[in-house]
GROMACS .gro file of C-alpha atoms in nm:
model
  341
    1MET     CA    1   9.699   8.874   3.712
    2SER     CA    2   9.776   9.039   4.098
    3GLU     CA    3   9.864   8.773   4.361
    4ILE     CA    4   9.539   8.875   4.534
    5ALA     CA    5   9.364   8.833   4.229
    6LYS     CA    6   9.523   8.514   4.230
    7THR     CA    7   9.433   8.385   4.579
    8THR     CA    8   9.073   8.493   4.511
    9GLN     CA    9   9.008   8.280   4.177
   10CYS     CA   10   9.192   8.001   4.354
   11SER     CA   11   8.929   8.052   4.678
   12ILE     CA   12   8.642   8.083   4.435
   13ASN     CA   13   8.717   7.764   4.245
   14ALA     CA   14   8.764   7.606   4.593
   15VAL     CA   15   8.414   7.702   4.693
   16SER     CA   16   8.300   7.663   4.354
   17GLN     CA   17   8.418   7.248   4.380
   18LYS     CA   18   8.260   7.235   4.746
   19LEU     CA   19   7.932   7.411   4.628
   20LYS     CA   20   7.877   7.156   4.319
   21GLN     CA   21   8.013   6.858   4.564
   22GLY     CA   22   7.744   6.930   4.840
   23LEU     CA   23   7.463   6.965   4.597
   24ASP     CA   24   7.567   6.627   4.420
   25LYS     CA   25   7.540   6.487   4.818
   26LYS     CA   26   7.222   6.698   4.851
   27LEU     CA   27   7.048   6.528   4.581
   28GLN     CA   28   7.075   6.198   4.676
   29SER     CA   29   6.881   5.986   4.934
   30GLY     CA   30   7.066   5.999   5.237
   31GLY     CA   31   7.343   6.194   5.128
   32GLN     CA   32   7.246   6.502   5.359
   33GLN     CA   33   7.517   6.498   5.645
   34ASP     CA   34   7.774   6.483   5.390
   35ALA     CA   35   7.651   6.789   5.228
   36ILE     CA   36   7.601   6.975   5.502
   37LYS     CA   37   7.980   6.972   5.593
   38LEU     CA   38   8.099   7.036   5.215
   39LEU     CA   39   7.838   7.315   5.241
   40GLU     CA   40   7.978   7.463   5.577
   41GLU     CA   41   8.289   7.410   5.432
   42ALA     CA   42   8.234   7.595   5.156
   43TYR     CA   43   8.045   7.882   5.355
   44GLN     CA   44   8.348   7.969   5.578
   45CYS     CA   45   8.589   7.972   5.273
   46ALA     CA   46   8.345   8.240   5.158
   47ARG     CA   47   8.355   8.448   5.469
   48PRO     CA   48   8.645   8.643   5.614
   49PRO     CA   49   8.942   8.626   5.641
   50SER     CA   50   8.864   8.555   5.253
   51GLN     CA   51   8.574   8.736   5.229
   52LEU     CA   52   8.485   8.662   4.852
   53PRO     CA   53   8.296   8.874   4.701
   54PRO     CA   54   7.905   8.859   4.608
   55PRO     CA   55   7.726   8.609   4.513
   56TRP     CA   56   7.988   8.339   4.705
   57PRO     CA   57   7.919   8.451   5.056
   58GLN     CA   58   7.542   8.463   4.969
   59ILE     CA   59   7.523   8.128   4.766
   60THR     CA   60   7.681   7.940   5.028
   61ALA     CA   61   7.459   8.083   5.324
   62TYR     CA   62   7.171   8.009   5.100
   63ARG     CA   63   7.265   7.667   5.050
   64LEU     CA   64   7.379   7.596   5.405
   65ALA     CA   65   7.025   7.735   5.555
   66HIS     CA   66   6.799   7.505   5.311
   67LEU     CA   67   7.014   7.188   5.437
   68LEU     CA   68   6.978   7.294   5.825
   69MET     CA   69   6.605   7.347   5.767
   70ARG     CA   70   6.563   6.982   5.706
   71SER     CA   71   6.628   6.884   6.063
   72GLY     CA   72   6.253   6.852   6.168
   73CYS     CA   73   6.173   6.960   6.527
   74LYS     CA   74   6.537   6.963   6.610
   75THR     CA   75   6.594   7.259   6.363
   76ASP     CA   76   6.801   7.551   6.483
   77TRP     CA   77   6.597   7.837   6.314
   78HIS     CA   78   6.797   8.107   6.471
   79LYS     CA   79   7.109   8.004   6.329
   80ILE     CA   80   6.909   7.982   6.023
   81ASP     CA   81   6.767   8.332   6.022
   82CYS     CA   82   7.127   8.465   6.012
   83LEU     CA   83   7.224   8.288   5.716
   84LEU     CA   84   6.897   8.353   5.506
   85GLU     CA   85   7.000   8.715   5.627
   86GLU     CA   86   7.272   8.678   5.525
   87ALA     CA   87   7.183   8.553   5.191
   88SER     CA   88   6.980   8.823   5.132
   89SER     CA   89   7.272   9.081   5.160
   90GLY     CA   90   7.466   9.226   4.922
   91ASN     CA   91   7.170   9.391   4.734
   92SER     CA   92   6.958   9.074   4.725
   93ILE     CA   93   7.211   8.947   4.452
   94LEU     CA   94   7.004   8.622   4.457
   95GLY     CA   95   6.688   8.810   4.421
   96ALA     CA   96   6.373   8.672   4.632
   97MET     CA   97   6.426   8.373   4.728
   98PRO     CA   98   6.624   8.386   5.055
   99LEU     CA   99   6.365   8.633   5.193
  100ILE     CA  100   6.112   8.425   5.130
  101TYR     CA  101   6.228   8.136   5.300
  102ARG     CA  102   6.308   8.399   5.543
  103LEU     CA  103   5.953   8.460   5.626
  104VAL     CA  104   5.960   8.076   5.767
  105SER     CA  105   6.302   8.123   6.017
  106LEU     CA  106   6.134   8.466   6.151
  107GLN     CA  107   5.786   8.302   6.220
  108LYS     CA  108   5.959   7.971   6.366
  109CYS     CA  109   6.172   8.244   6.550
  110HIS     CA  110   5.812   8.393   6.647
  111ALA     CA  111   5.934   8.757   6.495
  112PRO     CA  112   5.698   9.021   6.553
  113PRO     CA  113   5.467   9.081   6.264
  114GLU     CA  114   5.614   9.387   6.196
  115LYS     CA  115   5.968   9.251   6.086
  116LEU     CA  116   5.729   8.932   5.912
  117GLU     CA  117   5.579   9.258   5.714
  118ASP     CA  118   5.897   9.455   5.638
  119VAL     CA  119   6.052   9.109   5.508
  120TYR     CA  120   5.758   9.034   5.300
  121GLU     CA  121   5.772   9.422   5.155
  122SER     CA  122   6.105   9.357   5.084
  123ALA     CA  123   6.060   9.036   4.867
  124VAL     CA  124   5.784   9.152   4.674
  125LYS     CA  125   5.977   9.493   4.601
  126LYS     CA  126   6.309   9.241   4.502
  127LEU     CA  127   6.071   9.046   4.305
  128ASN     CA  128   5.951   9.343   4.103
  129GLN     CA  129   6.307   9.436   4.010
  130GLN     CA  130   6.386   9.169   3.868
  131LEU     CA  131   6.115   9.176   3.637
  132PRO     CA  132   6.297   9.428   3.381
  133VAL     CA  133   6.593   9.277   3.447
  134LEU     CA  134   6.450   8.933   3.301
  135ASP     CA  135   6.212   9.030   3.014
  136LYS     CA  136   6.480   8.917   2.741
  137PRO     CA  137   6.419   8.568   2.628
  138LYS     CA  138   6.617   8.312   2.786
  139ARG     CA  139   6.919   8.124   2.605
  140ASP     CA  140   6.940   7.876   2.877
  141GLU     CA  141   6.780   7.624   3.056
  142GLY     CA  142   6.894   7.672   3.388
  143HIS     CA  143   6.649   7.982   3.504
  144LEU     CA  144   6.393   7.788   3.678
  145ILE     CA  145   6.462   7.759   4.058
  146GLN     CA  146   6.261   7.375   4.080
  147LEU     CA  147   5.865   7.282   4.065
  148ASN     CA  148   5.640   7.469   4.234
  149ALA     CA  149   5.472   7.148   4.384
  150VAL     CA  150   5.832   7.098   4.548
  151ASN     CA  151   5.871   7.447   4.663
  152LEU     CA  152   5.504   7.402   4.840
  153LEU     CA  153   5.607   7.065   4.979
  154GLU     CA  154   5.911   7.210   5.102
  155MET     CA  155   5.744   7.492   5.244
  156ALA     CA  156   5.512   7.265   5.455
  157ALA     CA  157   5.762   7.053   5.589
  158TYR     CA  158   5.979   7.371   5.748
  159PHE     CA  159   5.655   7.509   5.873
  160ILE     CA  160   5.524   7.187   6.076
  161GLY     CA  161   5.855   7.023   6.140
  162LEU     CA  162   5.785   6.700   5.912
  163LYS     CA  163   6.058   6.488   5.773
  164TYR     CA  164   6.227   6.582   5.476
  165LYS     CA  165   6.394   6.233   5.382
  166THR     CA  166   5.993   6.169   5.198
  167LEU     CA  167   6.161   6.461   4.917
  168GLU     CA  168   6.501   6.366   4.932
  169GLY     CA  169   6.587   6.297   4.525
  170GLN     CA  170   6.299   6.505   4.414
  171ILE     CA  171   6.482   6.793   4.271
  172GLU     CA  172   6.623   6.808   3.933
  173LEU     CA  173   6.942   6.956   3.910
  174GLY     CA  174   6.918   7.110   3.574
  175ASN     CA  175   6.623   7.286   3.677
  176ASP     CA  176   6.821   7.448   3.978
  177PHE     CA  177   6.844   7.837   3.911
  178PHE     CA  178   7.211   7.779   4.120
  179ALA     CA  179   7.309   7.446   4.048
  180ASN     CA  180   7.585   7.541   3.812
  181LEU     CA  181   7.676   7.846   3.988
  182GLY     CA  182   8.072   7.881   3.971
  183VAL     CA  183   8.082   7.623   3.704
  184GLY     CA  184   8.130   7.561   3.311
  185LYS     CA  185   7.728   7.447   3.260
  186SER     CA  186   7.624   7.796   3.354
  187ALA     CA  187   7.822   7.912   3.056
  188TRP     CA  188   7.722   8.303   3.091
  189PHE     CA  189   8.002   8.536   3.187
  190VAL     CA  190   8.018   8.922   3.295
  191LEU     CA  191   8.369   9.015   3.150
  192ASP     CA  192   8.542   9.344   3.274
  193SER     CA  193   8.846   9.502   3.115
  194GLN     CA  194   8.925   9.619   3.458
  195GLN     CA  195   8.902   9.276   3.629
  196GLU     CA  196   9.172   9.036   3.561
  197GLY     CA  197   9.052   8.657   3.544
  198SER     CA  198   8.709   8.754   3.508
  199SER     CA  199   8.591   8.386   3.420
  200ILE     CA  200   8.283   8.300   3.698
  201ALA     CA  201   8.040   8.106   3.547
  202TYR     CA  202   7.674   8.257   3.636
  203PRO     CA  203   7.326   8.105   3.530
  204GLU     CA  204   7.187   8.370   3.272
  205SER     CA  205   6.972   8.584   3.549
  206MET     CA  206   7.208   8.661   3.777
  207ALA     CA  207   7.435   8.734   3.468
  208ARG     CA  208   7.228   8.940   3.342
  209GLN     CA  209   7.139   9.098   3.701
  210ILE     CA  210   7.510   9.193   3.767
  211PHE     CA  211   7.567   9.306   3.414
  212THR     CA  212   7.271   9.546   3.447
  213GLU     CA  213   7.347   9.653   3.757
  214GLN     CA  214   7.730   9.732   3.652
  215ARG     CA  215   7.653   9.925   3.346
  216GLY     CA  216   7.433  10.181   3.546
  217THR     CA  217   7.699  10.280   3.767
  218GLY     CA  218   8.012  10.428   3.572
  219ASN     CA  219   8.104  10.591   3.230
  220CYS     CA  220   8.191  10.252   3.069
  221LEU     CA  221   8.084  10.064   2.737
  222ALA     CA  222   7.866   9.785   2.847
  223ILE     CA  223   7.804   9.500   2.505
  224GLU     CA  224   7.570   9.244   2.492
  225TYR     CA  225   7.589   8.876   2.376
  226ASN     CA  226   7.416   9.006   2.031
  227GLY     CA  227   7.578   9.255   1.946
  228ASP     CA  228   7.339   9.580   2.095
  229ALA     CA  229   7.571   9.827   2.339
  230TYR     CA  230   7.504  10.033   2.607
  231LEU     CA  231   7.676  10.376   2.685
  232PRO     CA  232   7.584  10.609   2.971
  233ASP     CA  233   7.391  10.862   2.740
  234ARG     CA  234   7.268  10.631   2.456
  235TYR     CA  235   7.147  10.269   2.334
  236ILE     CA  236   7.317  10.118   2.039
  237LYS     CA  237   7.128   9.840   1.873
  238ASN     CA  238   7.307   9.579   1.656
  239ALA     CA  239   7.623   9.806   1.707
  240PHE     CA  240   7.886   9.509   1.621
  241THR     CA  241   7.869   9.210   1.379
  242GLU     CA  242   7.895   8.864   1.523
  243GLN     CA  243   8.258   8.849   1.437
  244GLN     CA  244   8.306   9.200   1.634
  245ILE     CA  245   8.140   9.017   1.916
  246CYS     CA  246   8.383   8.695   1.918
  247ASP     CA  247   8.714   8.943   1.918
  248TRP     CA  248   8.567   9.145   2.204
  249TYR     CA  249   8.508   8.816   2.365
  250LEU     CA  250   8.872   8.686   2.306
  251ARG     CA  251   9.037   9.017   2.413
  252LEU     CA  252   8.858   9.047   2.737
  253LYS     CA  253   8.925   8.663   2.764
  254ASN     CA  254   9.307   8.777   2.737
  255VAL     CA  255   9.363   8.493   2.482
  256SER     CA  256   9.665   8.577   2.276
  257LEU     CA  257   9.748   8.637   1.902
  258GLN     CA  258   9.921   8.291   1.907
  259SER     CA  259   9.644   8.120   2.095
  260ARG     CA  260   9.438   8.295   1.838
  261ARG     CA  261   9.603   8.157   1.541
  262ASP     CA  262   9.674   7.805   1.708
  263LYS     CA  263   9.357   7.750   1.743
  264ASN     CA  264   9.220   7.959   1.448
  265LYS     CA  265   8.946   7.720   1.381
  266ARG     CA  266   8.817   7.730   1.707
  267CYS     CA  267   8.792   8.090   1.842
  268ILE     CA  268   8.791   8.254   1.440
  269VAL     CA  269   8.436   8.330   1.280
  270ASP     CA  270   8.605   8.294   0.941
  271PRO     CA  271   8.858   8.023   0.928
  272GLU     CA  272   8.997   8.134   0.662
  273ARG     CA  273   9.084   8.454   0.789
  274THR     CA  274   9.430   8.593   0.570
  275GLU     CA  275   9.616   8.866   0.691
  276GLU     CA  276   9.416   9.088   0.475
  277ALA     CA  277   9.122   9.025   0.582
  278GLU     CA  278   9.211   9.046   0.963
  279ARG     CA  279   9.312   9.370   0.848
  280MET     CA  280   9.009   9.450   0.703
  281SER     CA  281   8.864   9.346   0.999
  282LYS     CA  282   9.065   9.580   1.223
  283LYS     CA  283   8.996   9.857   1.029
  284ARG     CA  284   8.590   9.791   1.042
  285PHE     CA  285   8.627   9.735   1.413
  286ARG     CA  286   8.798  10.100   1.468
  287ASP     CA  287   8.588  10.233   1.220
  288CYS     CA  288   8.243  10.061   1.430
  289LEU     CA  289   8.373  10.252   1.734
  290ILE     CA  290   8.462  10.584   1.578
  291LYS     CA  291   8.193  10.643   1.351
  292LYS     CA  292   7.858  10.447   1.497
  293LEU     CA  293   7.952  10.469   1.868
  294GLY     CA  294   8.125  10.810   1.840
  295LEU     CA  295   8.418  10.713   2.053
  296ALA     CA  296   8.755  10.830   2.087
  297VAL     CA  297   9.020  10.604   1.982
  298ASP     CA  298   9.381  10.625   2.074
  299GLN     CA  299   9.558  10.463   1.741
  300VAL     CA  300   9.861  10.335   1.940
  301ASN     CA  301   9.645  10.191   2.219
  302PHE     CA  302   9.417  10.031   1.994
  303ASP     CA  303   9.673   9.889   1.804
  304ALA     CA  304   9.842   9.705   2.129
  305TRP     CA  305   9.462   9.614   2.202
  306TRP     CA  306   9.413   9.448   1.913
  307LYS     CA  307   9.761   9.280   1.883
  308ASN     CA  308   9.688   9.154   2.216
  309ASP     CA  309  10.031   8.923   2.318
  310GLY     CA  310   9.839   8.820   2.622
  311SER     CA  311  10.154   8.958   2.849
  312SER     CA  312  10.067   9.129   3.194
  313ASN     CA  313  10.113   9.491   3.018
  314THR     CA  314   9.866   9.382   2.733
  315VAL     CA  315   9.612   9.681   2.695
  316LYS     CA  316   9.277   9.604   2.873
  317SER     CA  317   9.041   9.847   2.638
  318PRO     CA  318   9.089  10.011   2.282
  319ILE     CA  319   8.878  10.293   2.418
  320ASP     CA  320   8.962  10.528   2.725
  321LYS     CA  321   8.646  10.399   2.895
  322PRO     CA  322   8.634  10.070   3.048
  323VAL     CA  323   8.475   9.777   2.898
  324ILE     CA  324   8.215   9.515   3.025
  325MET     CA  325   8.061   9.240   2.818
  326LEU     CA  326   7.741   8.999   2.888
  327ILE     CA  327   7.844   8.673   2.695
  328ASN     CA  328   7.789   8.333   2.630
  329PRO     CA  329   8.012   8.140   2.444
  330MET     CA  330   7.752   7.898   2.324
  331VAL     CA  331   7.585   8.215   2.128
  332PHE     CA  332   7.872   8.113   1.866
  333LYS     CA  333   7.747   7.740   1.778
  334LYS     CA  334   7.490   7.880   1.562
  335SER     CA  335   7.790   7.928   1.355
  336PRO     CA  336   7.966   7.604   1.230
  337LEU     CA  337   8.257   7.746   1.457
  338SER     CA  338   8.291   7.776   1.846
  339PRO     CA  339   8.513   8.049   2.016
  340ILE     CA  340   8.756   7.887   2.322
  341GLU     CA  341   8.614   7.906   2.647
   0.00000   0.00000   0.00000
């Protein structure tokens, strides 16, 4: 991993931890000031000179804006509007919610009706764009934001300037869409053969949105956790078996051959995979790429990718295209064995 990539990953880890700590404080009665301090630190860490990639500047701005909206009549709505504007940037990666809450800050700042109308139309448009992305059954429980009643009560408090203290502690962390962003509980990953250290955990809806956008922007092979595959000119249902998905996952996570053997019972679907079984799995994998997907496979590159010694010179893709993958390691729990994270 390059020094820049290592620095970025360290910064992401730091921001992720501050977000998590801030959320823990946010949900405790009387912990608001501590939460604001933590989220302000996370927000500053995500911005220049670090300037982390989306969704980190957006999510920290969104979280901080939420807490600052709870100051009643002393609320600085101009600062909050700037934060919510930043939260809705980055191709609106957080969806419609920052835009919806921005209607509050704009109204409080006495914005002209045409500005409110513009943000409202953007929120509706973003909501409609998200629906096709989210039309597949959810595998996780973290796709709700929070109870509608809580949202409505929050809105009333923000608009009227009521004290928020009554609502503190009413939000369940498990039902918060963004609560586990960057930490293991989210479990969903978008792995990319072109990016080292792609191990940011997302809620499923956000991971699927990122995956869908990435597979639509380049000449790549995109693979879903269920084995479905996308190429620029076609979609192949059930292109890969569960074992092959496991093999993709381990190699995109850059788990070395020795590590795979040491942790055989955790990361290989078949714990008794002998050398002959390994040879057959490799052959079936290569045949799948060539015969089922119609891809060109260089034997030398494929052999090096399959072996994967975990070094910096490891071949990142077995084909002449980048590979991205939408995966939740928990999908393997339907088998007696589960891959390593």
